[in-house]
Every structure is written in structure tokens, then in C-alpha cells.
Coordinates of C-alpha atoms in Angstrom, one line a residue:
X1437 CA 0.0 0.0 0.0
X1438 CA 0.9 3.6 -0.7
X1439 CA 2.1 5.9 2.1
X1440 CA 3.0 9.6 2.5
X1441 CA 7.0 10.6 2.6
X1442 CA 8.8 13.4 3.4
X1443 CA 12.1 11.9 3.2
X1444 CA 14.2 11.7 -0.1
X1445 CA 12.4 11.4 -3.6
X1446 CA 8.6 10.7 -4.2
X1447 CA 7.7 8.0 -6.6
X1448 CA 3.7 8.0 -7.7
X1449 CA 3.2 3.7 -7.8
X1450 CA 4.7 4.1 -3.8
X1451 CA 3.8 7.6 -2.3
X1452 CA 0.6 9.2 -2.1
X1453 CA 1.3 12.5 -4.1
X1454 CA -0.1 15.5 -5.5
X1455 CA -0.2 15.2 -9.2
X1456 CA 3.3 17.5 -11.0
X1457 CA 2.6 17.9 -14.3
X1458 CA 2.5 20.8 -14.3
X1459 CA 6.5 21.4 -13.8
X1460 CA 7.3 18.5 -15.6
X1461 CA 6.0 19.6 -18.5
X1462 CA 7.1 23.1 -18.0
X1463 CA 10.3 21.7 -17.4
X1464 CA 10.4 19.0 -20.6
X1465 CA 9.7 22.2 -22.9
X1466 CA 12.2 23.8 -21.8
X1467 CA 14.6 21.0 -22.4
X1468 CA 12.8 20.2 -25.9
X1469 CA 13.9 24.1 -26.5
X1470 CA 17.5 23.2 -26.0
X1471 CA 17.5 25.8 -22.9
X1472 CA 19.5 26.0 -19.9
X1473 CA 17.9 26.6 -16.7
X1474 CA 17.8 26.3 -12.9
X1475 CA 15.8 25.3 -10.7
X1476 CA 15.5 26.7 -7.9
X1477 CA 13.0 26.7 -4.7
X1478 CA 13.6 26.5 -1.1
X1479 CA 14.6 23.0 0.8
X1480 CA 12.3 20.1 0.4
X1481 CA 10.1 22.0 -2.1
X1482 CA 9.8 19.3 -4.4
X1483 CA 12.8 19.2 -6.8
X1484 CA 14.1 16.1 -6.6
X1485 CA 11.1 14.4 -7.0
X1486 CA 10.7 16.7 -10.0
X1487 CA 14.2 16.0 -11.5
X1488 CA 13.3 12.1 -11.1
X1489 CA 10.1 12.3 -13.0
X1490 CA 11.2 14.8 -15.7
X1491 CA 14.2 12.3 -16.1
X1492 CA 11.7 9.2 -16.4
X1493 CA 9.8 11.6 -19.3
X1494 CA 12.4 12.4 -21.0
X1495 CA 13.8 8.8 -21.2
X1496 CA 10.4 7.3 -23.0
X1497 CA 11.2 10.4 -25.4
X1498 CA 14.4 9.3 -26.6
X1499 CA 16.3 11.3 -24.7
X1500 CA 19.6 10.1 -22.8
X1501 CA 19.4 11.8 -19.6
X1502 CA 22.6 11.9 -17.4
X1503 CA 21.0 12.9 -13.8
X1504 CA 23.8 13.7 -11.0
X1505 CA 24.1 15.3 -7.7
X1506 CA 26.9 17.1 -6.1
X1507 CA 25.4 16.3 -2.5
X1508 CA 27.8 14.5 -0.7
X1509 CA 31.2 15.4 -2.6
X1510 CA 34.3 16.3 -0.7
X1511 CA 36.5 19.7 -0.7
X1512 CA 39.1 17.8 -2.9
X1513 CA 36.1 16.9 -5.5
X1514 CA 35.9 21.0 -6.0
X1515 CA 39.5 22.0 -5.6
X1516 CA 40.1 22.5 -8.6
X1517 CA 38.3 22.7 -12.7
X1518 CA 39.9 19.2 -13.5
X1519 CA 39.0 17.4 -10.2
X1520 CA 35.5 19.0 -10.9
X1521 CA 35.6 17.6 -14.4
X1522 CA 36.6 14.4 -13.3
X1523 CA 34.1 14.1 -10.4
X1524 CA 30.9 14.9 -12.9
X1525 CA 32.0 12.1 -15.2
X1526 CA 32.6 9.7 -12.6
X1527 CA 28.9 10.8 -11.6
X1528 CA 27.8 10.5 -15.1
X1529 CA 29.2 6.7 -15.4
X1530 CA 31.2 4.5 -17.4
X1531 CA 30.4 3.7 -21.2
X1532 CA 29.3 0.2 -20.0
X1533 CA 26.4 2.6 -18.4
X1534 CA 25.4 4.5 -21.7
X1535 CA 22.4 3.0 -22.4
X1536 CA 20.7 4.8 -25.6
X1537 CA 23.8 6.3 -26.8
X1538 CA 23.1 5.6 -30.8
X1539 CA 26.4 4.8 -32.8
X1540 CA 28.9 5.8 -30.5
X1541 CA 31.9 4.7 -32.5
X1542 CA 33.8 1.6 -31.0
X1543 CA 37.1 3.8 -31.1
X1544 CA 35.2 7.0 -29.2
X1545 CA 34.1 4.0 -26.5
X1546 CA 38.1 3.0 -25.8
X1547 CA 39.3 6.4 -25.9
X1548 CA 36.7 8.0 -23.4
X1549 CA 37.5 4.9 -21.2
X1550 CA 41.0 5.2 -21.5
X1551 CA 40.7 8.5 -20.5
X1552 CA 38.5 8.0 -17.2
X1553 CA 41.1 5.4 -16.5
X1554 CA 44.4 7.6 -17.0
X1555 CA 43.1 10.1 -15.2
X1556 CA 41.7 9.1 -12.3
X1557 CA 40.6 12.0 -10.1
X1558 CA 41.6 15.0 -12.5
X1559 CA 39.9 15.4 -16.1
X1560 CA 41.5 17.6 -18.4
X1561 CA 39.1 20.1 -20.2
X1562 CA 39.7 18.8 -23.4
X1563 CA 39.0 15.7 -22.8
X1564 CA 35.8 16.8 -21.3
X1565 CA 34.7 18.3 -23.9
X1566 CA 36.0 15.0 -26.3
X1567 CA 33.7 13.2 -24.1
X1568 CA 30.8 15.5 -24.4
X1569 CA 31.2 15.7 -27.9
X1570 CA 31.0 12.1 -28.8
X1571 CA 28.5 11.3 -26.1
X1572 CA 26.2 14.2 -28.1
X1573 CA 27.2 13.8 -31.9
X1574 CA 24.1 11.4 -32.1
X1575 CA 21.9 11.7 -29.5
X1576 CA 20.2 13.8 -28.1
X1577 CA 21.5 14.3 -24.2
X1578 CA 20.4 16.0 -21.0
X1579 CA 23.0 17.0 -17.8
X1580 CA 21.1 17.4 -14.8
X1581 CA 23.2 18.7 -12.1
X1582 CA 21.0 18.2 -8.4
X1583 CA 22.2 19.8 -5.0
X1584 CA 24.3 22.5 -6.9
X1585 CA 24.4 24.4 -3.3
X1586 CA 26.8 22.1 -2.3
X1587 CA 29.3 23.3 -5.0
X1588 CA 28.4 27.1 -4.6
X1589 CA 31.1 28.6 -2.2
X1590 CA 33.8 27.1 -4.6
X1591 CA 35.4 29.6 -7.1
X1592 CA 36.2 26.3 -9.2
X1593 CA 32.9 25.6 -10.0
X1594 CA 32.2 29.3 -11.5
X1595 CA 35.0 28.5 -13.6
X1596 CA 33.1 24.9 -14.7
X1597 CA 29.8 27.2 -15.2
X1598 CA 32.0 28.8 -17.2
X1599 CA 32.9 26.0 -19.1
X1600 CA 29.3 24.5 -19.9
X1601 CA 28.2 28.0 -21.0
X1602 CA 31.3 28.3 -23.7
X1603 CA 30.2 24.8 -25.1
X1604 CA 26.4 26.1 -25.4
X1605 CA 27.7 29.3 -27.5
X1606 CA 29.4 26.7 -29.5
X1607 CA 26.7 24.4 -30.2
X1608 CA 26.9 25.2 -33.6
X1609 CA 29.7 24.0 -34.3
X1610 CA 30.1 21.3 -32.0
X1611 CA 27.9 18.6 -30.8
X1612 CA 26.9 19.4 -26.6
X1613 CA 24.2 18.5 -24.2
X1614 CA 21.0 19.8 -25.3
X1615 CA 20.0 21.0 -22.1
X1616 CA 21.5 21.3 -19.1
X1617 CA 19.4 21.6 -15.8
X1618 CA 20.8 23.0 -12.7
X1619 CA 18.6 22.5 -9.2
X1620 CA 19.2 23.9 -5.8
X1621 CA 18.2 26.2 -3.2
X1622 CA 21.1 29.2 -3.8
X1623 CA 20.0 30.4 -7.7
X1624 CA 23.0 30.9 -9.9
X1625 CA 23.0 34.8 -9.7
X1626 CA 23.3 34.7 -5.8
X1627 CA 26.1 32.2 -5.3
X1628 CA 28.5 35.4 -4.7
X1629 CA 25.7 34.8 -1.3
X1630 CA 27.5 31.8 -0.6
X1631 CA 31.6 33.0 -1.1
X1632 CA 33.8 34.3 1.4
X1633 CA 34.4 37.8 0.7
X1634 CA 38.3 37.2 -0.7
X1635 CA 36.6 35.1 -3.2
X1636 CA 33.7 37.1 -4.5
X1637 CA 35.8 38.9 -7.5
X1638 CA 35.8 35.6 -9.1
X1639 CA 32.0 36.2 -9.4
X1640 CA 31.2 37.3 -12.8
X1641 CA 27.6 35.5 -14.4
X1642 CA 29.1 32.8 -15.7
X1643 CA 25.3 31.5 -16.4
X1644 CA 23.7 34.5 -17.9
X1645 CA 22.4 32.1 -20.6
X1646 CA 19.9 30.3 -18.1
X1647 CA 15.7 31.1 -18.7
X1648 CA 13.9 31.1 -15.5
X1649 CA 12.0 28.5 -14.6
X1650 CA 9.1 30.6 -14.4
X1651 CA 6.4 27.9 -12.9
X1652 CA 4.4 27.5 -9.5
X1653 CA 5.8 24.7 -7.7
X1654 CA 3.4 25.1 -4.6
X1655 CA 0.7 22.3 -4.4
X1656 CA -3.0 23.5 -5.4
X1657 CA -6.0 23.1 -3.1
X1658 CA -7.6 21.1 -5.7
X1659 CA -4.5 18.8 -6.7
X1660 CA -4.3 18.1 -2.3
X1661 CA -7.6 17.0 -2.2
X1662 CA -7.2 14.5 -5.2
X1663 CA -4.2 13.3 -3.3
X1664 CA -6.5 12.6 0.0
X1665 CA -9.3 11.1 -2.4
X1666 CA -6.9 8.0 -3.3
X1667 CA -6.1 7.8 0.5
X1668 CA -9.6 7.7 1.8
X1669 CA -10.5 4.8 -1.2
X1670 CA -7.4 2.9 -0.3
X1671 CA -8.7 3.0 3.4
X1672 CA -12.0 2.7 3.1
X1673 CA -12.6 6.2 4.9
X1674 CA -15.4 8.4 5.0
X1675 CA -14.6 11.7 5.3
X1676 CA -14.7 15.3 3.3
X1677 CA -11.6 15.3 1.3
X1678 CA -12.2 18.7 0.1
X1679 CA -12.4 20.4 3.2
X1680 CA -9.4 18.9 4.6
X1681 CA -7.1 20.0 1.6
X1682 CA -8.3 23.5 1.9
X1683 CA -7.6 23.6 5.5
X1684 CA -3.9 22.1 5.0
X1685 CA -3.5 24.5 2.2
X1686 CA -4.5 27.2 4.2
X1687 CA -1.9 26.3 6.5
X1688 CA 1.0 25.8 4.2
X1689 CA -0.2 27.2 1.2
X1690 CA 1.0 24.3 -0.6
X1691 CA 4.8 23.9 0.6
X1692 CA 5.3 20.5 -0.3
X1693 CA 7.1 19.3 2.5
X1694 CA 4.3 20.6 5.2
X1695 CA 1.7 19.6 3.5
X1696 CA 3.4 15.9 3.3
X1697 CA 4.4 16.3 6.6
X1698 CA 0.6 16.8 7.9
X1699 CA -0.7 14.0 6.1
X1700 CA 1.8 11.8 7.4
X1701 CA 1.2 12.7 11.3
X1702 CA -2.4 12.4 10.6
X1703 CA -2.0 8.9 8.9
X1704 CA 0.8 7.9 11.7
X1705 CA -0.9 9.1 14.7
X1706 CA -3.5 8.7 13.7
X1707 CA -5.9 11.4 13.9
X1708 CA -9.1 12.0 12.3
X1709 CA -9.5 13.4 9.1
X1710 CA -11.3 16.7 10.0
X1711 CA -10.6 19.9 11.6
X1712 CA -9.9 18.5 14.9
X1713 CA -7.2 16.1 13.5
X1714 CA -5.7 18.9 11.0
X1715 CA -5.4 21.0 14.3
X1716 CA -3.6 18.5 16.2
X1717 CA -1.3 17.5 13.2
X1718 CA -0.4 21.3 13.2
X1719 CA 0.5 21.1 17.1
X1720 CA 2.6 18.6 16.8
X1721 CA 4.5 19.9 13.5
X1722 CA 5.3 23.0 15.1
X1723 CA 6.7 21.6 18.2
X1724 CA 8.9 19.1 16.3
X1725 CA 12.4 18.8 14.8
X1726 CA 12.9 18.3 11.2
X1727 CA 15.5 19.0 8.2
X1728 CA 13.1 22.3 7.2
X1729 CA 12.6 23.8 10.3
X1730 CA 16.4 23.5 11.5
X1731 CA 17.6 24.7 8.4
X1732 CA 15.1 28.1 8.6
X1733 CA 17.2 28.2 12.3
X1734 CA 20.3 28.1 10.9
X1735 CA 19.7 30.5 7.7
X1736 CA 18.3 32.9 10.6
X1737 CA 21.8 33.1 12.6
X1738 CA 23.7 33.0 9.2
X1739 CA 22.5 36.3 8.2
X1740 CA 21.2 38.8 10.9
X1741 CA 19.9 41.5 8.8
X1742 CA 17.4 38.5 7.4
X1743 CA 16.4 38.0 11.1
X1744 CA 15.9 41.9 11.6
X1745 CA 13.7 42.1 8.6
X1746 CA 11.7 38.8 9.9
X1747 CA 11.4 40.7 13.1
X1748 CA 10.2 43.8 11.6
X1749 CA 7.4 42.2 9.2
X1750 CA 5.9 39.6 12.1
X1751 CA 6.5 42.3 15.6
X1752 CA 5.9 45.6 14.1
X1753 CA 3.9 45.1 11.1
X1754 CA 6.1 47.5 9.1
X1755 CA 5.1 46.6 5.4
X1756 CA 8.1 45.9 2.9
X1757 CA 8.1 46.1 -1.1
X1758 CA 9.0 42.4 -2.6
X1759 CA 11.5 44.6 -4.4
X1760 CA 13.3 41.8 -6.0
X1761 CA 16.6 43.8 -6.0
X1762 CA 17.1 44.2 -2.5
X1763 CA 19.6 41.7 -1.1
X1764 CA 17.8 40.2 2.0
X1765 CA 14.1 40.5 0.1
X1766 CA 15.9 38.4 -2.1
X1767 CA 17.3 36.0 0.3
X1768 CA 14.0 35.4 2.2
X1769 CA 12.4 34.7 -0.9
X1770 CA 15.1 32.2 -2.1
X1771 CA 14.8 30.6 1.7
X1772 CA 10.8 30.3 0.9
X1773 CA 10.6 32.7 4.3
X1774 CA 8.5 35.6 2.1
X1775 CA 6.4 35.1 -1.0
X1776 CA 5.1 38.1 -2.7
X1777 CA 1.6 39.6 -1.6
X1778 CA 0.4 41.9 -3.9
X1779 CA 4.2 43.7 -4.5
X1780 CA 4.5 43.4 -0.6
X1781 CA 6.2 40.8 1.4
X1782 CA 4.4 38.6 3.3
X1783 CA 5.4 35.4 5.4
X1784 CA 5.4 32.4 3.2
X1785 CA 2.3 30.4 5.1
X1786 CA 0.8 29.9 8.4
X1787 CA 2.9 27.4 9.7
X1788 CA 6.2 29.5 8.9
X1789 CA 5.1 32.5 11.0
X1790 CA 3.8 29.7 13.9
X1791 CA 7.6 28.5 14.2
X1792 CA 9.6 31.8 13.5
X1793 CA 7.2 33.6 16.0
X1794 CA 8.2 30.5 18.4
X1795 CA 11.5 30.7 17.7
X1796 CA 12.1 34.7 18.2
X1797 CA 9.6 34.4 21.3
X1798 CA 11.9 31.5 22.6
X1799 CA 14.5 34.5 22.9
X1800 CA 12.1 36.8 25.0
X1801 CA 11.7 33.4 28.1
X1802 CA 13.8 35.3 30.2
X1803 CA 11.5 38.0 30.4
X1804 CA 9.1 39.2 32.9
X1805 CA 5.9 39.2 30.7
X1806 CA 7.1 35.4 30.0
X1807 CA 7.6 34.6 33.4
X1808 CA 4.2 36.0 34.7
X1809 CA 2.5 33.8 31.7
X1810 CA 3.7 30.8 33.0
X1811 CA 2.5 31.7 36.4
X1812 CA -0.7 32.7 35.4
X1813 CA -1.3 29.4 32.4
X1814 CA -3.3 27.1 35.1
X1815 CA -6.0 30.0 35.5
X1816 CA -7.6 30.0 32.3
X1817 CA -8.1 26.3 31.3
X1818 CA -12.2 25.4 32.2
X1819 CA -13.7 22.1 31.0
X1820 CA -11.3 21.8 27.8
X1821 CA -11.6 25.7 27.0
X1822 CA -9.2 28.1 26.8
X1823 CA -10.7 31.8 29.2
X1824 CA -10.0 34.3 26.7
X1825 CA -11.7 36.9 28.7
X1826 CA -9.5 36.2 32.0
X1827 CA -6.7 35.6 30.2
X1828 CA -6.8 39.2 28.5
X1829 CA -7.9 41.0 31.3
X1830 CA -4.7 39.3 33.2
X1831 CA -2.3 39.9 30.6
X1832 CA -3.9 43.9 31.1
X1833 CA -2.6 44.0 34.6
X1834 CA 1.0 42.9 33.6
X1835 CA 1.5 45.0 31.0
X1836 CA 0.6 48.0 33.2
X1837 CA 2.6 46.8 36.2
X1838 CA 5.7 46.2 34.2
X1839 CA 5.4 48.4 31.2
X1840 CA 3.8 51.5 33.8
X1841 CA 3.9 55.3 32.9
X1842 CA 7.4 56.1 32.3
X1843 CA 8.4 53.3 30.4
X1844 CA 9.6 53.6 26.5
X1845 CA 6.0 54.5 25.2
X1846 CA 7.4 54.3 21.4
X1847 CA 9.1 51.1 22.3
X1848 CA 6.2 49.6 23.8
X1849 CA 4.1 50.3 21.2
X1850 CA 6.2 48.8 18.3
X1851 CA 6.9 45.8 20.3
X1852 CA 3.0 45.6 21.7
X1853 CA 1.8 42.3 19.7
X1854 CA 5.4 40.6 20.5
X1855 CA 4.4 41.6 24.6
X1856 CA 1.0 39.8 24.3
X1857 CA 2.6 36.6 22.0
X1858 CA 5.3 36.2 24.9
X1859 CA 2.4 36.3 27.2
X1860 CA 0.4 33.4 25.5
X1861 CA 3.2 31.4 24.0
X1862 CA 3.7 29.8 27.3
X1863 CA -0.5 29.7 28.0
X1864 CA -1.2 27.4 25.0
X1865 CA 2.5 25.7 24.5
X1866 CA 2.0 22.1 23.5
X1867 CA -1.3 22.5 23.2
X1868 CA -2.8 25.3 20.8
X1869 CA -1.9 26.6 18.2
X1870 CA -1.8 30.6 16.7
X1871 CA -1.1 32.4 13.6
X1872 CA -1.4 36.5 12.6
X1873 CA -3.8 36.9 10.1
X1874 CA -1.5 38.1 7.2
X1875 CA -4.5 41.0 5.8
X1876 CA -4.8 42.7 9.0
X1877 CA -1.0 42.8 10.0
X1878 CA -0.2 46.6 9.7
X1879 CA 1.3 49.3 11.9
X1880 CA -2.0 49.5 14.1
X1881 CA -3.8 46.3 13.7
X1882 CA -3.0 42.9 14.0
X1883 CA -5.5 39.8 14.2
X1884 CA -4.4 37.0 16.4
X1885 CA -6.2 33.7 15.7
X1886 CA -5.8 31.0 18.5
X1887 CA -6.3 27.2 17.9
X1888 CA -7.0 25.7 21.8
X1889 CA -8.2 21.8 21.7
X1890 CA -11.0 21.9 18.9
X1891 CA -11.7 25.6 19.9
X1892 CA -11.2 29.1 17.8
X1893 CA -10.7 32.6 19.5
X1894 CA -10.0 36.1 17.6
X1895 CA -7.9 38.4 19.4
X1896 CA -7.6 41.7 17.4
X1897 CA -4.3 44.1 19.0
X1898 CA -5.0 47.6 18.0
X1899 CA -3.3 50.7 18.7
X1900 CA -5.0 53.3 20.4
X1901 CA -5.9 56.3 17.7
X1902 CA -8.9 58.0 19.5
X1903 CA -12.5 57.2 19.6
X1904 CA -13.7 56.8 16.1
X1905 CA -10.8 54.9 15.2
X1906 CA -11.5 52.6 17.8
X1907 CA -15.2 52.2 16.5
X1908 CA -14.2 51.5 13.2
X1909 CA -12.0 48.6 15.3
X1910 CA -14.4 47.3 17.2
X1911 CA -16.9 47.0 13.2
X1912 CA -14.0 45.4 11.5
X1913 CA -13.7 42.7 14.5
X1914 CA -17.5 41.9 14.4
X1915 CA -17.0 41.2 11.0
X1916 CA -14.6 39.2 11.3
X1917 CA -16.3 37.1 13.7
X1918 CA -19.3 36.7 11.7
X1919 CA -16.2 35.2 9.2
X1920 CA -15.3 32.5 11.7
X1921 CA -18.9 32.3 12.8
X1922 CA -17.7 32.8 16.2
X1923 CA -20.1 35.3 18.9
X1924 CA -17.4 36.3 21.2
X1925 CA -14.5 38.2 20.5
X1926 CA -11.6 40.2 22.4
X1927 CA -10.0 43.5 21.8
X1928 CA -6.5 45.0 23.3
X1929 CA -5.7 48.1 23.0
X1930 CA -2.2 50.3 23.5
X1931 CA -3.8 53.3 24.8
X1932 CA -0.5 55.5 25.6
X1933 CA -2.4 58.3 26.9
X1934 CA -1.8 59.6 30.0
X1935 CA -5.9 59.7 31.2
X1936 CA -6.1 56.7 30.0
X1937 CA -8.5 54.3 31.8
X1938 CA -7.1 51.0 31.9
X1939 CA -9.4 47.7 32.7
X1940 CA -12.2 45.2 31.2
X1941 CA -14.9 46.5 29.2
X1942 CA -17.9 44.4 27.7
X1943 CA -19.6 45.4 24.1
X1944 CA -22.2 44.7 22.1
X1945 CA -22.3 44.6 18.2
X1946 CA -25.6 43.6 17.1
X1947 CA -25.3 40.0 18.3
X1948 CA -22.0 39.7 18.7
X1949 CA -19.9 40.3 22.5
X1950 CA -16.3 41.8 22.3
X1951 CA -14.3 41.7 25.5
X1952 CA -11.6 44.7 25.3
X1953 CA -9.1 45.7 27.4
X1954 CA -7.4 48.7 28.0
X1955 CA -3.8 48.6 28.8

């Protein structure tokens, strides 16, 4: 029977997958073009698995495909062009292993053997390029180059781009790989991302003759819930496929490895295909260690600027252009950290924010809004549900104690939503769940939603801007409850005025109750 993976390459007659044919067949056009191209999408996004079935296409097509990866080679493999050159052949195989090469001349065979042999672990270029040569004078072949980051803070392997684009210009005139497909997370024009600083002259486009890949490699709503369809048949399961998929894709908006990942806990645990089960899936995801998630650590420490910028868009709200020429909007994008919303940039999906909000508030457990939310976490738990309403009006009474008049009103007020997360992160830890509704994240509003055992809560943080602003507030709430078809909500609002009247008030809204507080 089928199962769902989220280790290594997916293969349709063993894994339940989303259907890819979309970038396959981007990708085989492409190659039936005679183009070079990259790609490139952030870790565990699906390459691989996309190489391995382009390759399989490509093959019924006539083509002889020549699929490597550079994961796993040593420093000496990239010391130098010829150990490069020799390590991509040795990757490529022997002639005993050219299966489909038409005519290659019986002489060509010995001499490109002869070669391998003599050389060992250095290649000459020219005989590279013999190789290539005969290898292409008949048929028609495809390089494919996987895990290209692990070659990318190696001046050498410029100098081998530099090689494979000469041949291209030359194809004329010479006989050379049709297409040749690079795939990795660092795309070719940001490798000078990955050099140490003596090395970065060396950087000079040595693969300006790449097309983008230009293709949406996120899994559709639709395509999920096809997925879950052969699942429940194999299983003889009942449940709304449909609905499921659109709440995991709401959640990851279709990042392969999450949305595998879900599936997989659900299946494993097992939990029940529903909301409830989807919920606790999600708990346990972002609690766990994986390959993703300690990778997004370690990309975080690597560049602080990123972590600043992170900060900014999920603390203060402060709204950034996806201007693709900036270097760390570039970077988050190339890490899958930011897509782009509508020319702004915007966390990638749900579950990204849930685990970079957990892993900046992680930083803040020394604090005393921290500490006094672990004190206060066994007060608001009653019969499986979470007390909003005592929870807020608790987390008012901090706040004013430790943040009193006097305090850094202009800090406090840009760090306001992080105050009230540190507060609740220890509340709900191992237990709920809670993301920032990405449309109301601005300067002066943001919309908490909170995920506590089966149960949904709305907590809108608003800046204080006088009374008819706050109106409008309380409106745009309501309507977002009747959204969630929820009757209770709960308002906080940074009032920094000095006759401010701090406290618990209750409101009506037609027939909906907000709780707000006043701190």
C-alpha cells in the first residue's frame, strides 16, 4: 500500500502524491527548447522528486538523460576545474552505463575509457569536452546537475559554469548537451551569497544564458484534495476530502514538505481526518524537529539582517516592497521565508510565521511578561476551554505593572503584539496553536487567531488612535467574527495616553460580544 513521505524522492506507484505535471511539463519544454535553466525553490520543495520524474519523461522520449548530484562530494572533488571535471563524469558513469547512446563509434568508447582510467581523479578540459562531444554527436542528451548548493562557495565551480556555457555558445559548431538543468536552493545569480568575501571577485555570471523557470511549484488546493481522495479509497474512509485539503492549504499554502508532513502525522498518529485532526497535526508539527525547520534556524543566525527584517514584518507590522533587487528580500524569498503579496512581502504560510514567532519568542523566556504567563497558564483552562476573557484581562494587569507610565512608550508600542505573543506562548505551549492573520497585519492592527483543543478565538491588537478609530475597530472585528462564525471576540488596546483608563470592558455589536481591554 501507498504511504506519504517526506524523506528523499517521491515516486507515484509508492507515495501518495499531488499530481506534478504541471512542472514537468514546464520543465520537458524547456529542455525540448534546448534551454538552460535552474531550478530553484527552497529546501524540500519538491525538486528532486521533480528532476526524477522529468528524467523518467524524457527517457520514454528518446532522450539520454545523465541525472547527477553534487550532495555529498568532498573539498578535494571541487579543488580544482579538472577534479570538478573528473568528479561529474565519474557521476555520469562509465560507457558500460550509456544505455541509448546511438552509434557511439567503438574507437570513441576505448578512448573515453581510456581517459577515465588515466586520469583518475583529474579530467582535463579537453578531454571533457571529447567526451561530451562524442556522447552528443548522435543523440540527443540531458545534464542534470541536483544539489548545486553544495558546490556554490567554490570559485572552481564558476569556472566549470564557465565552461558549460562556452560549449552552449558553440553548439553550432560542436555537438553538446542539449540541455543542461541546474537545481538547488542558492539560484546561480546569488552564489556570490554563498563565497567568502576574498573570493567574491571571481563572481562574474558565468550563467547569464539560463531562462527562468518561471512555474508554480506550490501544491493546489484542488490537486491536495485529489491526493486525500486515493487515500480515503485505499482506506475505506469516510470523510470530506475537500475540506481537509483547503484547511492544509491554508496552513502551508502548498509547501510540499508541510503539506506531506501533515498528512503523514495524521495517517501515523492517527488522527481524524477533519478539523480537529488537521489542528492537532499542526500542534505537533510545530513543536517538532525536522531537516526544514532546522535549516530556517540556521539561515536565521547566518545572516542577521534576514532576522531583523523577519522581526520587523511579524513584531511591528512594518510593510516591505517584494523589491526583488534588495539583497535580504531576495534572500527570504530564495529561503521560501516571504512570498510576494500583492508587491508586498508577506510570510510564506501559516505554519512558517507559527515556528519563526516561536523561535524569536523563545528569545524573550527570560523576560518578565514570559515569566508571569507561565505563572498565570493554570488559571484559564475550564472544561477543555481556553478563558479568553480572563486571560486578557490578566495579561492587562501585567502590562501596566511592568510596562507602567514612564516606560519607553514608542518602544512599547512597536513591540506591543510581540508583549501579548510572549504572554500566551507559554499559555497554549504544547497544546494550541496561533497564527497573525496576514490582511490585518499593519502598523495599528494585528488579528491574532488562537487554535485551543477543537476551539477558535480572535484576538484583534489595535493601537490606540482615538475614539472613532477605535469604532471602526471594534466594526471590522465583528466582521470578522461573523467570518469565523464565532459570537465572542476580544479586543486589546495600547492606549499610551496619560488619562487613559485601563481595565475590562464588555460590548455589544448587534449579536455579537467583544471583551476589550485597555492597557
Amino acid at each position: 500500500m501507498k504511504r506519504f513521505n517526506t524523506a528523499g524522492t517521491c515516486f507515484p506507484d509508492q507515495h501518495y502524491m499531488v499530481n506534478i505535471d504541471r512542472q514537468v511539463g514546464y520543465a520537458a519544454r524547456l529542455v525540448e527548447q534546448g534551454e538552460y535553466f535552474c531550478i530553484n525553490r527552497g529546501r524540500q520543495y519538491g525538486k528532486t522528486t521533480t528532476l526524477a520524474m522529468l528524467e523518467t519523461n524524457l527517457t520514454a522520449e528518446g532522450f539520454v538523460v545523465f541525472s547527477i548530484s553534487f550532495e555529498g562530494m568532498s573539498d578535494k572533488n571541487f579543488s580544482s576545474m579538472e577534479s570538478i571535471l573528473a568528479a561529474t563524469t565519474e557521476e555520469m558513469g562509465s560507457p558500460l552505463d550509456w544505455k541509448g547512446i546511438a552509434n557511439l563509434p567503438e574507437r570513441s568508447e576505448q578512448l573515453l575509457r581510456n581517459a577515465l582510467k588515466a586520469n583518475g581523479e583529474t579530467m582535463e578540459k579537453k578531454d571533457f569536452t571529447y567526451m561530451v562531444r562524442n556522447l552528443c554527436a548522435t543523440s540527443r542528451c540531458v545534464l542534470i546537475i541536483d544539489e548545486v548548493d553544495q558546490a556554490g562557495n567554490y570559485p572552481e565551480f564558476v569556472k566549470f559554469l564557465g565552461l558549460l556555457r562556452e560549449m552552449y555558445l558553440k553548439r553550432t559548431k560542436m555537438p553538446t548537451f542539449q540541455s543542461i538543468i541546474l537545481a538547488g536552493v542558492y539560484d546561480i545569480k546569488n552564489l556570490k551569497l554563498m563565497m567568502r568575501p576574498e573570493e567574491e571577485h571571481q563572481y562574474n555570471s558565468p550563467w547569464n544564458i539560463a531562462v527562468p523557470f518561471d512555474v508554480d511549484m506550490s501544491l493546489p488546493a484542488d490537486g491536495i484534495a485529489a491526493m486525500l481522495d486515493e487515500y480515503r479509497a485505499d482506506h475505506s474512509l469516510s470523510f470530506d476530502a475537500k475540506a481537509v485539503a483547503q484547511l492544509i492549504y491554508d496552513y502551508t499554502s502548498g509547501y510540499p514538505f508541510l503539506v506531506s508532513r501533515l498528512c503523514q502525522i495524521i495517517d501515523q498518529k492517527p488522527y481524524t481526518w477533519d478539523k480537529e485532526g488537521v489542528l492537532n497535526a499542526i500542534r505537533c508539527l510545530t513543536t517538532e524537529r525536522n531537516t526544514l525547520f532546522d535549516d530556517m534556524v540556521k539561515k536565521v543566525d547566518q545572516y542577521p539582517l534576514l532576522k531583523v527584517m523577519l522581526r520587523d514584518i511579524l513584531f511591528s507590522g512594518k510593510r516591505r516592497a517584494f523589491a526583488t533587487d534588495e539583497k535580504y528580500i531576495q534572500i527570504a524569498a530564495m529561503f521560501n521565508f516571504i512570498k510576494n503579496d500583492n508587491g508586498s512581502a508577506a510570510i510564506a504560510c501559516r505554519l512558517i510565521e507559527t515556528r519563526l514567532y516561536n523561535l524569536f519568542i523563545a528569545e524573550e523566556e527570560s523576560s518578565a511578561i514570559f515569566a508571569s504567563g507561565q505563572l498565570d497558564k493554570n488559571q484559564f483552562i475550564h472544561d477543555g476551554t481556553l478563558d479568553m476573557r480572563h486571560l486578557i484581562e490578566r495579561f492587562s494587569l501585567h502590562f501596566n505593572d511592568i510596562y507602567r507610565p514612564g516606560h519607553d512608550d514608542r518602544f512599547v508600542e512597536e513591540q506591543g503584539r510581540k508583549i501579548f505573543l510572549t504572554y500566551l506562548r507559554p499559555v497554549i505551549n504544547g497544546i494550541g496553536n496561533y497564527y497573525c492573520e496576514a490582511q490585518t497585519r499593519d502598523l495599528t492592527r494585528t488579528d491574532v487567531i488562537i487554535d485551543y483543543l477543537g476551539h477558535q478565538y480572535i484576538v484583534e491588537l489595535k493601537i490606540w488612535r482615538g475614539n472613532s478609530y477605535q469604532e471602526h475597530g471594534r466594526q471590522q472585528l465583528s466582521d470578522y467574527l461573523d467570518y469565523y462564525h464565532l459570537e465572542e471576540g476580544y479586543l486589546v488596546s495600547f492606549c499610551f495616553n496619560k488619562d487613559k483608563e485601563p481595565g475590562l470592558r464588555e460590548l455589544s455589536l448587534g449579536n455579537r460580544t467583544i471583551i476589550e481591554a485597555i492597557v
